PDB file of C-alpha atoms in Angstrom:
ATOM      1  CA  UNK A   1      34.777 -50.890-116.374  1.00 54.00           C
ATOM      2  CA  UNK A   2      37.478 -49.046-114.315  1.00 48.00           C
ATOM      3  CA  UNK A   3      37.763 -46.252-116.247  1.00 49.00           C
ATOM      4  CA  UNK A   4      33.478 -45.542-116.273  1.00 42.00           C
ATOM      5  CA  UNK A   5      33.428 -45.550-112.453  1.00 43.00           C
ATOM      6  CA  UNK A   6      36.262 -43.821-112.128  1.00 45.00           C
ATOM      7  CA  UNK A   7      35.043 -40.751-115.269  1.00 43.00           C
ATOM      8  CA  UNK A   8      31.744 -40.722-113.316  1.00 42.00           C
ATOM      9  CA  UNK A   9      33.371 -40.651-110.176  1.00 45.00           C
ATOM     10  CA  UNK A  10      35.402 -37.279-111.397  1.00 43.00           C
ATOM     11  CA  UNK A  11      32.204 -36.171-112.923  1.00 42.00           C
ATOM     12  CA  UNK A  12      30.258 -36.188-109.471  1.00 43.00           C
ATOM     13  CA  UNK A  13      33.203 -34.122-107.737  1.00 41.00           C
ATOM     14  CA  UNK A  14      33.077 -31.588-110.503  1.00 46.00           C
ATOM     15  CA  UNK A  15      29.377 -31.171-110.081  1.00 45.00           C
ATOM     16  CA  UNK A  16      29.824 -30.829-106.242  1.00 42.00           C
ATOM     17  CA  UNK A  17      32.737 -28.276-106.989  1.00 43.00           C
ATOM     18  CA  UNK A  18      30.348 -25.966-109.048  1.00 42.00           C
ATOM     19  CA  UNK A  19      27.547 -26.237-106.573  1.00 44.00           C
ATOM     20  CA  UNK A  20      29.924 -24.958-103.725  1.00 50.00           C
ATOM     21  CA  UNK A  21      30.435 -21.866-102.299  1.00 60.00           C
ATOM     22  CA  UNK A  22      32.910 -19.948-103.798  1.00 73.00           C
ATOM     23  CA  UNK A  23      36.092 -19.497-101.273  1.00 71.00           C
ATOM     24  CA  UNK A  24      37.231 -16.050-100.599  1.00 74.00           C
ATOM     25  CA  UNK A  25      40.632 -15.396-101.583  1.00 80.00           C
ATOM     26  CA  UNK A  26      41.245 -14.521 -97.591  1.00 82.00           C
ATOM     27  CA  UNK A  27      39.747 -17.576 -96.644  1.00 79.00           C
ATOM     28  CA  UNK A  28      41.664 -19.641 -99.478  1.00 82.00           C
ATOM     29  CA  UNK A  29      44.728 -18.327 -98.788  1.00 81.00           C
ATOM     30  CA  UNK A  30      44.965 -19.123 -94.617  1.00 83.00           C
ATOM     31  CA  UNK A  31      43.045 -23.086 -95.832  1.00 82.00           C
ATOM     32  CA  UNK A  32      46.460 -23.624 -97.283  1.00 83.00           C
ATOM     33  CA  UNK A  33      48.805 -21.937 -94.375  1.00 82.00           C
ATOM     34  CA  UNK A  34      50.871 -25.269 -92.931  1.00 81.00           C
ATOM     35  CA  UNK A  35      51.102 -25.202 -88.935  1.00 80.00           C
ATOM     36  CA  UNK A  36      54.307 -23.636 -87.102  1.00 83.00           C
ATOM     37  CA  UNK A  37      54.361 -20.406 -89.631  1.00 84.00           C
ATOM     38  CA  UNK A  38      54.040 -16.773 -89.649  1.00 91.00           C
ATOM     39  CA  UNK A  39      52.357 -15.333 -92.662  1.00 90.00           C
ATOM     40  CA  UNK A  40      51.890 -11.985 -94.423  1.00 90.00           C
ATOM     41  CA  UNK A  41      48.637 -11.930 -95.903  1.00 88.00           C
ATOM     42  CA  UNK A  42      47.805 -11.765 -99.328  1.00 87.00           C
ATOM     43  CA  UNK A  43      47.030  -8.835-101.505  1.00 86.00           C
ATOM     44  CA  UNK A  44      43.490  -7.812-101.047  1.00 86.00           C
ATOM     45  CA  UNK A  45      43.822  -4.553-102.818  1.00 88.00           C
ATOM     46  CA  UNK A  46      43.162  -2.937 -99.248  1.00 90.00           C
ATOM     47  CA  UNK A  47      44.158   0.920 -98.820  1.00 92.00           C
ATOM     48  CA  UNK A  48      47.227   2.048 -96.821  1.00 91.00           C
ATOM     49  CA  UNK A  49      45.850   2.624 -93.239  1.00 92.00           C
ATOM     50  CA  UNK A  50      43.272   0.097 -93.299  1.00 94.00           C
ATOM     51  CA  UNK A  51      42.951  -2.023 -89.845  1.00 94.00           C
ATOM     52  CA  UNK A  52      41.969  -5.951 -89.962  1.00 94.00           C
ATOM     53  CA  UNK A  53      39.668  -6.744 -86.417  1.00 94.00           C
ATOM     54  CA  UNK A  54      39.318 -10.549 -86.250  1.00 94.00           C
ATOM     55  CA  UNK A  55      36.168 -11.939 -84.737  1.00 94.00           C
ATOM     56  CA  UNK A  56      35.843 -15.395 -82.983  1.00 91.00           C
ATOM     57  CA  UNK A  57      33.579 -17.548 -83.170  1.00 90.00           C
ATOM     58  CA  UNK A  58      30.272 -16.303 -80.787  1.00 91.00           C
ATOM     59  CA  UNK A  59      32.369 -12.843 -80.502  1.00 92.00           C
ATOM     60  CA  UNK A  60      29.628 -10.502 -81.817  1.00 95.00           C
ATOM     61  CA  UNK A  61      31.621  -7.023 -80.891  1.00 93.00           C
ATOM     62  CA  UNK A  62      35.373  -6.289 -79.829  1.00 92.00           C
ATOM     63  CA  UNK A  63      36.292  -5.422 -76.663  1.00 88.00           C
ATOM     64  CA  UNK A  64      35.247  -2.016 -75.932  1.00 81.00           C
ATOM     65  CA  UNK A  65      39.406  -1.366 -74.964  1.00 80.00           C
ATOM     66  CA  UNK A  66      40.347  -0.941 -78.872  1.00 79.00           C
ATOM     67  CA  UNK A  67      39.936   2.201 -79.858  1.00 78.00           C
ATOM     68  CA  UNK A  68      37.869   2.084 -82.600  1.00 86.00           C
ATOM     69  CA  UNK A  69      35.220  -0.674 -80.429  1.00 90.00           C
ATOM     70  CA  UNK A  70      32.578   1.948 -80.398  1.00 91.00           C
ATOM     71  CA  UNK A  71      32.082   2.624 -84.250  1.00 91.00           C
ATOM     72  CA  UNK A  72      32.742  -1.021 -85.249  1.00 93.00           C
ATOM     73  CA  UNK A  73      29.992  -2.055 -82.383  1.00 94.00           C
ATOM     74  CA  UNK A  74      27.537   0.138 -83.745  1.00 93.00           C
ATOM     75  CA  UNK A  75      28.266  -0.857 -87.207  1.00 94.00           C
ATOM     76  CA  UNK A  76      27.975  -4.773 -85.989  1.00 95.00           C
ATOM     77  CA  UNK A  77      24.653  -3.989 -83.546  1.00 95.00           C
ATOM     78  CA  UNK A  78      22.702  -2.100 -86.802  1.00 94.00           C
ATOM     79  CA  UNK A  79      23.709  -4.913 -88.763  1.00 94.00           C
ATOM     80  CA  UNK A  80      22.025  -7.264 -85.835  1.00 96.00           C
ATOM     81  CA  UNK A  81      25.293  -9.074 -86.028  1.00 94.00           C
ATOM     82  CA  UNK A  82      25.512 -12.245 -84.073  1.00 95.00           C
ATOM     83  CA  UNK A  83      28.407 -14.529 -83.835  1.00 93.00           C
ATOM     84  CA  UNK A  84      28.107 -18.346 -84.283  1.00 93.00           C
ATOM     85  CA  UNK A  85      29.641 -21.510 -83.626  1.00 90.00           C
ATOM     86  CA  UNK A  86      30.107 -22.033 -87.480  1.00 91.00           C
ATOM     87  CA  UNK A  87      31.846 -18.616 -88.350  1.00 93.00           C
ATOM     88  CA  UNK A  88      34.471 -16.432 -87.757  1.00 92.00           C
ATOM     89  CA  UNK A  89      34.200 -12.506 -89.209  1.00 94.00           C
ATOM     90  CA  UNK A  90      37.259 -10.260 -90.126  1.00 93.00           C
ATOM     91  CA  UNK A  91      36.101  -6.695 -89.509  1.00 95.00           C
ATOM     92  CA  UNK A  92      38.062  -4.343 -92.061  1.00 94.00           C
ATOM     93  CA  UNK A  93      37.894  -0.670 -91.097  1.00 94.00           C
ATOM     94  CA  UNK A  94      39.427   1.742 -94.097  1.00 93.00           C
ATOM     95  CA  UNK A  95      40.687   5.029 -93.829  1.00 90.00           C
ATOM     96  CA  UNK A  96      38.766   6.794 -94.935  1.00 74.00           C
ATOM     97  CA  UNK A  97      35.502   8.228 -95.320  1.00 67.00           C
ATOM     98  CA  UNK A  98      34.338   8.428 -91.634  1.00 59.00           C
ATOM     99  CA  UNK A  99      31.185   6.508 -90.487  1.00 57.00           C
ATOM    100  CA  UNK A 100      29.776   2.775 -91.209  1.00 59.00           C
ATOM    101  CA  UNK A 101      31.562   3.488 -95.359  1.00 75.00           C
ATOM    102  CA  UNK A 102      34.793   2.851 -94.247  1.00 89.00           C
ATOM    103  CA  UNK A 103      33.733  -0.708 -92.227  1.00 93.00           C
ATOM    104  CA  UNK A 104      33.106  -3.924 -93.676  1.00 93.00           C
ATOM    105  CA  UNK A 105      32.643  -7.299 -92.338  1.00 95.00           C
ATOM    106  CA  UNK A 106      34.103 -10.054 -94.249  1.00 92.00           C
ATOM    107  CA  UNK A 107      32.408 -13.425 -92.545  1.00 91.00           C
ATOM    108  CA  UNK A 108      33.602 -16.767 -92.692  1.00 89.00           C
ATOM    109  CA  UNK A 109      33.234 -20.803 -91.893  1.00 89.00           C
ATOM    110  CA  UNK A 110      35.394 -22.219 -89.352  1.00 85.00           C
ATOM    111  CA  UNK A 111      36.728 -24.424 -92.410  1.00 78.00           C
ATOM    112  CA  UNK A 112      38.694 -26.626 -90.207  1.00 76.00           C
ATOM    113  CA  UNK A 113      40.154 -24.037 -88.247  1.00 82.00           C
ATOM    114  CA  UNK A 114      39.819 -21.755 -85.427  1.00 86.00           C
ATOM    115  CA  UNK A 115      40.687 -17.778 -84.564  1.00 89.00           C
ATOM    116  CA  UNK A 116      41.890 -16.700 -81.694  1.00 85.00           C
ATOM    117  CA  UNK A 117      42.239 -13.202 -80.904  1.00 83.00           C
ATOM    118  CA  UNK A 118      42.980 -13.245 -76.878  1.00 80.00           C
ATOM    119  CA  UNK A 119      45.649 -13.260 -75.059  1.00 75.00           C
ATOM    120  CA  UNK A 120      43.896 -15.342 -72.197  1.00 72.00           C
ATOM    121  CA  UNK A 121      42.815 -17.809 -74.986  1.00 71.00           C
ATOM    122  CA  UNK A 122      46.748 -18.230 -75.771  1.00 67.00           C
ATOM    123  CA  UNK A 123      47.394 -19.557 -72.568  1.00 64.00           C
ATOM    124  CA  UNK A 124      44.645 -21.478 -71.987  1.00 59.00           C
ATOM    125  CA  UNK A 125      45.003 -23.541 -75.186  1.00 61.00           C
ATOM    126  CA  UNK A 126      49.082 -23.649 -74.289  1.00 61.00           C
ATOM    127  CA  UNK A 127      49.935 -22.169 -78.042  1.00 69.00           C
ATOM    128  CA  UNK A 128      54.261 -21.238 -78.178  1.00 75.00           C
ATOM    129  CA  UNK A 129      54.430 -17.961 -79.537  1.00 80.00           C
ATOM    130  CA  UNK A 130      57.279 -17.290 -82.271  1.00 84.00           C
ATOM    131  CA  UNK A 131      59.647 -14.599 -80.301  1.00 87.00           C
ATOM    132  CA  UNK A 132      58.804 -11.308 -81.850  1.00 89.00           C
ATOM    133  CA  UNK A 133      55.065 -12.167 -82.798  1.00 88.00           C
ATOM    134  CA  UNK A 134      52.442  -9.952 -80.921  1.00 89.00           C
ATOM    135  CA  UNK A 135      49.073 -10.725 -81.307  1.00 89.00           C
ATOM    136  CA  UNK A 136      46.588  -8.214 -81.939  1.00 89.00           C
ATOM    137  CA  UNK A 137      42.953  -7.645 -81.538  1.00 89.00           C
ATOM    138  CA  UNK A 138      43.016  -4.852 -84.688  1.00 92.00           C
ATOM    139  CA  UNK A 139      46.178  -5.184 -87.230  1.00 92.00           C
ATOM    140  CA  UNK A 140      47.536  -2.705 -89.339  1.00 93.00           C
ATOM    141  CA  UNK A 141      47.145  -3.783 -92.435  1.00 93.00           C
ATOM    142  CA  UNK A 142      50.528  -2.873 -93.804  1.00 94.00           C
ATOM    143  CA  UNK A 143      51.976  -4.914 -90.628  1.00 93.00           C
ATOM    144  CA  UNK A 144      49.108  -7.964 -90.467  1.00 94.00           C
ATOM    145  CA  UNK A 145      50.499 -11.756 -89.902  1.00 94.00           C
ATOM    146  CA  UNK A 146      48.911 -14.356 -88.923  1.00 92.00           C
ATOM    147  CA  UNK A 147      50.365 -17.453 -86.529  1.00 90.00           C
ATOM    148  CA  UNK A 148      49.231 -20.505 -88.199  1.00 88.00           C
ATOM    149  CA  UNK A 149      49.373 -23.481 -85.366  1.00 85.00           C
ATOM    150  CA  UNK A 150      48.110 -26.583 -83.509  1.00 78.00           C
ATOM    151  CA  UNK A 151      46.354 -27.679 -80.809  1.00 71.00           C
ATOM    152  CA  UNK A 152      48.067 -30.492 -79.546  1.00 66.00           C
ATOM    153  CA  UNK A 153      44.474 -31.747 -77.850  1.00 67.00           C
ATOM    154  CA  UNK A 154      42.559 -31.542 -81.147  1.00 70.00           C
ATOM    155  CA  UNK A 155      42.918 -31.375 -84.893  1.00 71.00           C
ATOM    156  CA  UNK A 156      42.365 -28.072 -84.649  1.00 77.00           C
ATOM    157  CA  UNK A 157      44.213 -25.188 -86.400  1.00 83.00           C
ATOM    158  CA  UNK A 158      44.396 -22.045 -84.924  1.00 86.00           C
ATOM    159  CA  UNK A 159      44.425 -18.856 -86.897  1.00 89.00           C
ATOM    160  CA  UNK A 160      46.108 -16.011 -84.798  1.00 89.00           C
ATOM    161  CA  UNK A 161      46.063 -12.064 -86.017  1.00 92.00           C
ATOM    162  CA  UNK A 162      49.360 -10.011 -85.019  1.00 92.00           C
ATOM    163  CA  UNK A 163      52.815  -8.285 -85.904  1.00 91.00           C
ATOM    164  CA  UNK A 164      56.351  -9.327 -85.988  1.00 86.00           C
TER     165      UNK A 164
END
């Protein structure tokens, strides 16, 4: 009798498996990152050049300080782009061709974890910075990591864009 609950029982979570979302490989790949590490990011068959612009949660625009704000806001604003409590986007601007071609917004659930992308926010959820990490609002591709920690308030991870 065992073994029948426990096939049907497998049989249910397969049929909830196929009727989820498929993960994207970006979003797979920091699910899996353990707190306390620094982490290239995988291959995502991104050209050379190519800058990665984390959004938080409710951020619908970066701050107009990075250089490329004003083309990436427009992009976002024609798009009617609003962020959510439930999401966190990943703005990818290519090289090249000039213009909304080269930006695309990759948008994701908060999956258990959280972005930060803020110095301020840093400090005000007391995360320890790994010498020689530097967050960034935009990352170079070619130099992207992210911080993978914990709040020690919450169950919360926090996802962190920078360099090393």
């Amino acid at each position: 009798m065992k073994t029948v609950f426990r096939a049907a029982g497998m049989l249910a979570l397969m049929a909830l498996g196929a009727c989820s979302e498929e993960w994207h490989p970006l979003d797979r790949h920091l699910a899996q990152l353990r707190p306390d590490a620094v982490a290239a990011l995988p291959d995502m068959a991104w050209p050379a050049g190519t800058l990665l612009c984390p959004l938080t949660m409710y951020q619908s625009q970066l701050p107009s300080s990075e250089p490329l704000a004003e083309s990436v806001n427009a992009f976002l604003a024609q798009k009617q782009f609003v962020g959510d409590e439930g999401h966190w986007s990943l703005i990818v601007v290519k090289p090249a061709p000039a213009g909304n071609d080269s930006i695309e917004q990759l948008t994701f659930k908060r999956n258990g974890f959280d972005v930060i992308n803020e110095p301020s926010m840093l400090k005000l959820d007391a995360v320890t910075v790994p010498k020689g990490f530097a967050l960034k609002t935009c990352v170079p591709l070619e130099r992207a990591r992210v911080l993978v920690t914990r709040l020690q308030r919450t169950d919360r991870t926090l996802i962190i864009f920078g360099t090393v």
